[in-house]
mmCIF file of C-alpha atoms in Angstrom:
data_model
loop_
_atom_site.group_PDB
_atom_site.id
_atom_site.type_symbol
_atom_site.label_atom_id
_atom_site.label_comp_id
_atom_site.label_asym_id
_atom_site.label_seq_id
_atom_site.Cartn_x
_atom_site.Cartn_y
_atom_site.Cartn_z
ATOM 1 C CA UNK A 1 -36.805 6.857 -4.699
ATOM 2 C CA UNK A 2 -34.722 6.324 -7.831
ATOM 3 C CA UNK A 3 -35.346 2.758 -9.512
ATOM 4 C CA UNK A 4 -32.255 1.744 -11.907
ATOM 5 C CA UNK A 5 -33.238 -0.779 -14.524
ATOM 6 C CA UNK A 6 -30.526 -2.413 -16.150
ATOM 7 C CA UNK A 7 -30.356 -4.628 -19.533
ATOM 8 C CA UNK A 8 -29.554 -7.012 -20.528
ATOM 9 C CA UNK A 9 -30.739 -9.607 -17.727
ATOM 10 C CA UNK A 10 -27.471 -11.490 -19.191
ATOM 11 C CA UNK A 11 -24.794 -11.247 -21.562
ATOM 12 C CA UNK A 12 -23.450 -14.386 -23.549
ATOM 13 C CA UNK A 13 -20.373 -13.264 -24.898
ATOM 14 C CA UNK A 14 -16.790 -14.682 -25.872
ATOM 15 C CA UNK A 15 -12.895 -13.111 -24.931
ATOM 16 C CA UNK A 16 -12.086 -10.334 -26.916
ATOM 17 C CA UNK A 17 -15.381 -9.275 -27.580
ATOM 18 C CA UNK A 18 -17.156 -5.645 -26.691
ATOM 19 C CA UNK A 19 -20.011 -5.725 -23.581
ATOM 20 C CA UNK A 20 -22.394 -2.818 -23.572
ATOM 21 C CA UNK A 21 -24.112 -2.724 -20.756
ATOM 22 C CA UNK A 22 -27.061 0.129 -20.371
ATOM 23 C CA UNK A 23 -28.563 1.192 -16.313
ATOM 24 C CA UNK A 24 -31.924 3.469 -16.891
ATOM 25 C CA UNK A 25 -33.129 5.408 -14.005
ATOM 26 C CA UNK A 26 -36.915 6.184 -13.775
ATOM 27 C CA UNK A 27 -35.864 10.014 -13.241
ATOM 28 C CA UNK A 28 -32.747 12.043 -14.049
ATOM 29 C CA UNK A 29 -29.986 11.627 -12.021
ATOM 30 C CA UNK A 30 -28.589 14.193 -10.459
ATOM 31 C CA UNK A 31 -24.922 15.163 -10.226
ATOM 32 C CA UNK A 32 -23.928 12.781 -12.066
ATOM 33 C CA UNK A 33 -24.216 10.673 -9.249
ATOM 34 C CA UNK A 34 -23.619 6.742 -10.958
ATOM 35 C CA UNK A 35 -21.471 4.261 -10.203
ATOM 36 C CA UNK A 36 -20.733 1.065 -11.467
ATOM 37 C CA UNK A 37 -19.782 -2.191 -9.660
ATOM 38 C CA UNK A 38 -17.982 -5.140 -10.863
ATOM 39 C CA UNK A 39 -19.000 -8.567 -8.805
ATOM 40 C CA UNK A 40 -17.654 -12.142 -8.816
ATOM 41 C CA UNK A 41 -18.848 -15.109 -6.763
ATOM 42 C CA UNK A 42 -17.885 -14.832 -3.080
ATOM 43 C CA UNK A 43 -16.956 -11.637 -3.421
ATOM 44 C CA UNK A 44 -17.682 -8.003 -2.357
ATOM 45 C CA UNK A 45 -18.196 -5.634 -4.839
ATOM 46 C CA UNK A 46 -15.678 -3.515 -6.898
ATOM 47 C CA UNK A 47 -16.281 -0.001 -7.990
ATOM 48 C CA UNK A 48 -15.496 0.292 -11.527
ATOM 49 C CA UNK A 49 -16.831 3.666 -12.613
ATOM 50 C CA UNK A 50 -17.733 7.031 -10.187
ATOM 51 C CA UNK A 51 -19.363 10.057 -11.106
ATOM 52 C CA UNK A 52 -20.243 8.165 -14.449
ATOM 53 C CA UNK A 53 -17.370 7.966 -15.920
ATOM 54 C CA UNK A 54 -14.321 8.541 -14.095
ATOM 55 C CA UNK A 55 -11.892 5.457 -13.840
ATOM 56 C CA UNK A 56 -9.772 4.222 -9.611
ATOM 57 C CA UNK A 57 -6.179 4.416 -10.663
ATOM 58 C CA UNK A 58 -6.532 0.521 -9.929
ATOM 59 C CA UNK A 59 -9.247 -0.159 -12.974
ATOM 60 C CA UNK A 60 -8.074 -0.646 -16.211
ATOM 61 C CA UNK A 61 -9.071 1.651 -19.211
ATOM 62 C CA UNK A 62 -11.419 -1.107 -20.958
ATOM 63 C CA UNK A 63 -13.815 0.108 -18.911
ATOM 64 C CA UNK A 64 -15.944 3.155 -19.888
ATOM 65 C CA UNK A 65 -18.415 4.584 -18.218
ATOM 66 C CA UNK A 66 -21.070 7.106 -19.921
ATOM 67 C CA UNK A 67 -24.116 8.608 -20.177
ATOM 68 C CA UNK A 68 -26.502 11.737 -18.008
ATOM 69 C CA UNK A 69 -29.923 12.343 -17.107
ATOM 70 C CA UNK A 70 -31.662 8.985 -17.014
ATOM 71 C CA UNK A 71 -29.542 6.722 -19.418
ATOM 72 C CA UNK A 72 -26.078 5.173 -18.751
ATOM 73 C CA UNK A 73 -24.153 3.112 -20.574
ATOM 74 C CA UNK A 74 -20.620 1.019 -18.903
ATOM 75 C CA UNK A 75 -18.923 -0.134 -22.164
ATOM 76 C CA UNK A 76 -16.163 -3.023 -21.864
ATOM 77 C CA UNK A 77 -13.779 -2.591 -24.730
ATOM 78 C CA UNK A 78 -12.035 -6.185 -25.068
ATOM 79 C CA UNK A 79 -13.405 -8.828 -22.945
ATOM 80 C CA UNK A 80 -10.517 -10.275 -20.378
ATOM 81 C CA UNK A 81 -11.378 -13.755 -18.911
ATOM 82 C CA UNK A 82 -11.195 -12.103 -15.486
ATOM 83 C CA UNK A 83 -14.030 -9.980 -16.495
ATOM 84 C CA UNK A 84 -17.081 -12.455 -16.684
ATOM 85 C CA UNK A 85 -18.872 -11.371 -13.717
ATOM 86 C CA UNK A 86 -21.852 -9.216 -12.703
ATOM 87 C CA UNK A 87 -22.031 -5.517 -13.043
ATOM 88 C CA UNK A 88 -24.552 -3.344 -11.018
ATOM 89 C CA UNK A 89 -25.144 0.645 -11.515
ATOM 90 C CA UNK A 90 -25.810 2.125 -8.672
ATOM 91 C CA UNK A 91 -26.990 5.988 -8.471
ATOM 92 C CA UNK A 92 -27.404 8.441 -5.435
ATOM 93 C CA UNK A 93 -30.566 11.134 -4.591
ATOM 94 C CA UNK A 94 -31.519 13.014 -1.566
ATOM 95 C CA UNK A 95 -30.005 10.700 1.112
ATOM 96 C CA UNK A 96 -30.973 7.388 -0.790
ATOM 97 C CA UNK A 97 -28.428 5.133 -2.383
ATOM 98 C CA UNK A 98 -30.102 2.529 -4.811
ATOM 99 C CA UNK A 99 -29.028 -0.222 -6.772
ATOM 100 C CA UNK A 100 -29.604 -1.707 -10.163
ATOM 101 C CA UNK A 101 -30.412 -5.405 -10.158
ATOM 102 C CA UNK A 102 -27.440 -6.345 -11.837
ATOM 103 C CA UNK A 103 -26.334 -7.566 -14.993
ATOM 104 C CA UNK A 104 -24.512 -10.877 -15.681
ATOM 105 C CA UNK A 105 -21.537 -11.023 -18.097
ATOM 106 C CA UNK A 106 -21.233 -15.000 -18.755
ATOM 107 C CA UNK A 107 -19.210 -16.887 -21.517
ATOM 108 C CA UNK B 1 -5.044 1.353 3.388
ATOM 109 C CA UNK B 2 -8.866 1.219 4.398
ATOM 110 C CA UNK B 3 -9.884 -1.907 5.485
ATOM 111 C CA UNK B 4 -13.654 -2.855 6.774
ATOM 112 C CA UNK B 5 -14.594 -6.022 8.874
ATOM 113 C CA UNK B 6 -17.900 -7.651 9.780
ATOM 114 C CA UNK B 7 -18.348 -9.302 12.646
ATOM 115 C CA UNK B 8 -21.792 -10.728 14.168
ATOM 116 C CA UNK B 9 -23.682 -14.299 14.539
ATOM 117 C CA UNK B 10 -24.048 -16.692 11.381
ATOM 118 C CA UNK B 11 -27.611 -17.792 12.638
ATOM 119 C CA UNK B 12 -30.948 -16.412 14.058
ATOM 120 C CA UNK B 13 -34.411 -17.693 14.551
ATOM 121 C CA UNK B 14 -37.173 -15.778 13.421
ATOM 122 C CA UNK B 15 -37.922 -12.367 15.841
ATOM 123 C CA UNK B 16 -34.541 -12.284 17.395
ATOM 124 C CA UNK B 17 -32.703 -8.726 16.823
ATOM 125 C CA UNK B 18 -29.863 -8.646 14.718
ATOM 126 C CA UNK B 19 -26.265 -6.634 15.646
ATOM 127 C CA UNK B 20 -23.795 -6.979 13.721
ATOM 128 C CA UNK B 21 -20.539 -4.730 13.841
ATOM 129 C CA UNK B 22 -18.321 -3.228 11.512
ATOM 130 C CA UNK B 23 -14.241 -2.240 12.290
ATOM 131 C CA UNK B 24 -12.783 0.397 10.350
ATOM 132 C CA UNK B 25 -9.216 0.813 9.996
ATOM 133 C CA UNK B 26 -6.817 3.358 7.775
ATOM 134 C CA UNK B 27 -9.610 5.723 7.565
ATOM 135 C CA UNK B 28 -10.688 9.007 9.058
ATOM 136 C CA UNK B 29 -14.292 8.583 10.627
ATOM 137 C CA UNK B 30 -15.183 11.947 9.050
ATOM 138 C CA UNK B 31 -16.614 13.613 5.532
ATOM 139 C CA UNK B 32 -18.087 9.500 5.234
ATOM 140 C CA UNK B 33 -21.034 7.668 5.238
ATOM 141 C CA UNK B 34 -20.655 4.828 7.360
ATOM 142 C CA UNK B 35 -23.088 2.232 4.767
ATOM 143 C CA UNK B 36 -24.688 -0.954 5.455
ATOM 144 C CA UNK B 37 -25.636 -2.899 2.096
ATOM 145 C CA UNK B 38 -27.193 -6.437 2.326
ATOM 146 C CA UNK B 39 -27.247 -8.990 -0.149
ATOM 147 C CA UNK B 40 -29.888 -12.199 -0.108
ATOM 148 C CA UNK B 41 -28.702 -15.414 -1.381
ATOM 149 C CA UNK B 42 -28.163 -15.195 -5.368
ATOM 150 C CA UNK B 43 -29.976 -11.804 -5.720
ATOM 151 C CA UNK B 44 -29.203 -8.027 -5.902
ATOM 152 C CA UNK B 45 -27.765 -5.202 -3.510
ATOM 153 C CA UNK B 46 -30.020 -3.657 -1.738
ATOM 154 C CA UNK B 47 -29.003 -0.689 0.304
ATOM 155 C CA UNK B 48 -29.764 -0.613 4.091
ATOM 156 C CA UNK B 49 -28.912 2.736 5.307
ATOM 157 C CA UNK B 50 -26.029 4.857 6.963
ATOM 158 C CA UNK B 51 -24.353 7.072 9.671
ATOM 159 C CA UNK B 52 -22.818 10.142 8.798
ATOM 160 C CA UNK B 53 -19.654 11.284 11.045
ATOM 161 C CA UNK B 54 -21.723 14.022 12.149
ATOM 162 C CA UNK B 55 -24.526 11.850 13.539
ATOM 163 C CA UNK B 56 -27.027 12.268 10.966
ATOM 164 C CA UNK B 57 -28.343 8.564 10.006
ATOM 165 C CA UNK B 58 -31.249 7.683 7.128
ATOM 166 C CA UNK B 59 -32.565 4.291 6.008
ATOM 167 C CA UNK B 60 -33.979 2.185 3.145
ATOM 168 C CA UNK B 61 -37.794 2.682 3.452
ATOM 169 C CA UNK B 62 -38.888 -0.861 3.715
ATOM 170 C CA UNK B 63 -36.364 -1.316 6.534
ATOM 171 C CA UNK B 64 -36.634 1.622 8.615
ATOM 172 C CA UNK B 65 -38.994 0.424 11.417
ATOM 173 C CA UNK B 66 -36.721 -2.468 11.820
ATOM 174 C CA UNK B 67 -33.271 -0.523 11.547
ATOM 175 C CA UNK B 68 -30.754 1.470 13.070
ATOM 176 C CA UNK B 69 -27.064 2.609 12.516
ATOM 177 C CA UNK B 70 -24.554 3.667 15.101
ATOM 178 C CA UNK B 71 -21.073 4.821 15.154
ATOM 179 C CA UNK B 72 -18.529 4.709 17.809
ATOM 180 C CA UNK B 73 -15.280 7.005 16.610
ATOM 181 C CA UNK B 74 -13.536 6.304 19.406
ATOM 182 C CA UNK B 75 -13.493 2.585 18.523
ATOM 183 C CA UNK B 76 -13.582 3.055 14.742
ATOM 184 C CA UNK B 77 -16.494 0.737 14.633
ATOM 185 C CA UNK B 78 -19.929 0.871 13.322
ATOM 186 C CA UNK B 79 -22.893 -1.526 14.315
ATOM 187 C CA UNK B 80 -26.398 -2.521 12.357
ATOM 188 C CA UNK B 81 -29.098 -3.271 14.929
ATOM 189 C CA UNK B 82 -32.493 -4.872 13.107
ATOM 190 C CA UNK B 83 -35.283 -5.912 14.911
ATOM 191 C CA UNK B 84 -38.040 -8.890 14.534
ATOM 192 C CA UNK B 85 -35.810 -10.942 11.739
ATOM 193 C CA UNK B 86 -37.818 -12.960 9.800
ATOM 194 C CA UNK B 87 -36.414 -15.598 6.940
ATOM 195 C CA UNK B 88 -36.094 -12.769 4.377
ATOM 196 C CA UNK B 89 -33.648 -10.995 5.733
ATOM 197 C CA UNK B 90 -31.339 -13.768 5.584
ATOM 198 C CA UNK B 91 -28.586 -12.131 3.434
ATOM 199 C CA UNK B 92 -24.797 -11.230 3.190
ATOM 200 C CA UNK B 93 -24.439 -8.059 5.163
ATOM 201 C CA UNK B 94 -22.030 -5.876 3.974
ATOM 202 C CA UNK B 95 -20.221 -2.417 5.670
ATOM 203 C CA UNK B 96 -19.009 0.257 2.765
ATOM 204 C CA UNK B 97 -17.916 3.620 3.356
ATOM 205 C CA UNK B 98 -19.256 6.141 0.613
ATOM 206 C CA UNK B 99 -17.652 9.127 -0.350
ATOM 207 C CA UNK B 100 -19.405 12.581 0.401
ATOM 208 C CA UNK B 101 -18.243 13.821 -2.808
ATOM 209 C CA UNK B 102 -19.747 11.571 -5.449
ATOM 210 C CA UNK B 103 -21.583 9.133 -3.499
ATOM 211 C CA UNK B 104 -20.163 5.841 -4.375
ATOM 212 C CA UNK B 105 -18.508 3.126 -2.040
ATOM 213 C CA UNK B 106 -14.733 2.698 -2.689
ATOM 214 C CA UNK B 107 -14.226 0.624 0.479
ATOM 215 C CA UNK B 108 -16.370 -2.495 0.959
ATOM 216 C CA UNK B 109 -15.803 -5.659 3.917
ATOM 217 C CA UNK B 110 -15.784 -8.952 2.715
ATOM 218 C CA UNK B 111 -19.139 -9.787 4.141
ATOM 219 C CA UNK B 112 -20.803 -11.899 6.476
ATOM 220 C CA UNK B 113 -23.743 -14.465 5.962
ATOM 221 C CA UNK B 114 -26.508 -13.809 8.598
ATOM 222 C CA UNK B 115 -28.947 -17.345 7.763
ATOM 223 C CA UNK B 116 -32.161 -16.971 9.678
ATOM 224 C CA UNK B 117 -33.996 -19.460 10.162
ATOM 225 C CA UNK B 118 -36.481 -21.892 12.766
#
C-alpha cells in the first residue's frame, strides 16, 4: 500500500500569513488520485482539495492544491482565523484508500 | 443534500463484536463506495474499508480478519461488523461515501465514539 508522509509535524504561524503544507507518497500516485482534508476539534473531516487540485464550490480559493507523481503540495494563501486546524492528504490505489498522518496548522 | 448518521453502542469490553450502522439519506446507493474510516483518540485517519453498490467490498489489511461491510439499499443503511475488540480499537468511527470518479469522500457523518474497555 501507498504510505503518505506529510511535513511539517506542525505549523506555528500567525493570520495573514502563507501555510505550505507538502504530503509525499512512497510511490507515484496514480490518477491524480489526492485529496486534502481540513479538520477541527470535534469535527468530521472537510474535503478541501480532489483530484489534487480542484476546489468544492463551497471552499474558498486560498486554498491550492498541487503537485503529481509522489510530491504534493496544499498551499494556504492568507491565513483566516477559521483556518487553524489539521490538514491530512489522503491518496487512492488499487482498492486502498490511505491517509497521511496529518499536519497541524496552530497559531 | 447527503447526509450520513452513525449509530451503535458507546462502550464494549474487550472480545465483544462491534456493529455499528450507518443511514444514508439524499443519495443514490449506486456509482459509491459506502467507507468506514476510524479515528483513535488524538491520532490520525485510518481507513477501514468499503462496500461498493455492486457488492464488491475490500478492507484495510491489518483489519481484515476482524472486519466486514454490508449494505442494505433498500434501507439506505450500511453496517461495520468487527470482531474480538480489544482496547485499540477504541476510536471515532466514521461512515463517508467516496466518489468512483476521483476517489475522495465528499460526504462524511459526524461520528461516533466506540470506548472499549474492561
Amino acid at each position: 500500500d501507498i504510505v503518505l508522509t506529510q511535513s511539517p509535524g506542525t505549523l506555528s504561524l500567525s493570520p495573514g500569513d502563507r501555510a505550505t503544507l507538502s504530503c509525499r507518497a512512497s510511490q507515484s500516485v496514480g490518477g491524480s488520485y489526492l485529496a486534502w482534508y481540513q479538520q477541527k476539534p470535534g469535527q468530521a473531516p472537510r474535503l478541501l482539495i480532489y483530484a489534487t487540485s480542484s476546489r468544492p464550490i463551497d471552499i474558498p480559493d486560498r486554498f491550492r492544491g498541487s503537485g503529481s507523481g509522489t510530491d504534493f503540495t496544499l498551499t494556504i494563501k492568507r491565513l483566516e482565523p477559521e483556518d487553524f486546524a489539521v490538514y491530512y492528504c489522503q491518496q487512492y490505489d488499487n482498492s486502498v484508500w490511505t491517509f497521511g498522518q496529518g499536519t497541524k496548522v496552530e497559531i | 443534500q447527503v447526509q450520513l448518521h452513525e449509530s451503535g453502542p458507546g462502550l464494549m469490553k474487550p472480545s465483544e463484536t462491534l456493529s455499528l450502522t450507518c443511514t444514508v439519506s439524499g443519495s443514490s446507493i449506486s456509482n459509491y463506495y459506502w467507507t468506514w474510516i476510524r479515528q483513535p483518540p488524538g491520532k490520525g485517519l485510518e481507513w477501514i474499508g468499503y462496500y461498493y453498490h455492486s457488492g464488491n467490498t475490500n478492507y484495510n489489511a491489518s483489519l481484515k480478519s476482524r472486519v466486514s461491510i454490508s449494505m442494505d439499499a433498500s434501507t439506505g443503511q450500511f453496517s461495520l461488523r468487527l470482531t474480538s475488540v480489544t482496547t485499540a480499537d477504541t476510536a471515532v468511527y466514521y461512515c463517508a461515501r467516496s466518489d468512483s470518479l476521483d476517489y475522495f469522500f465528499d460526504s462524511w457523518g459526524q461520528g461516533i465514539l466506540v470506548t472499549v474497555s474492561s
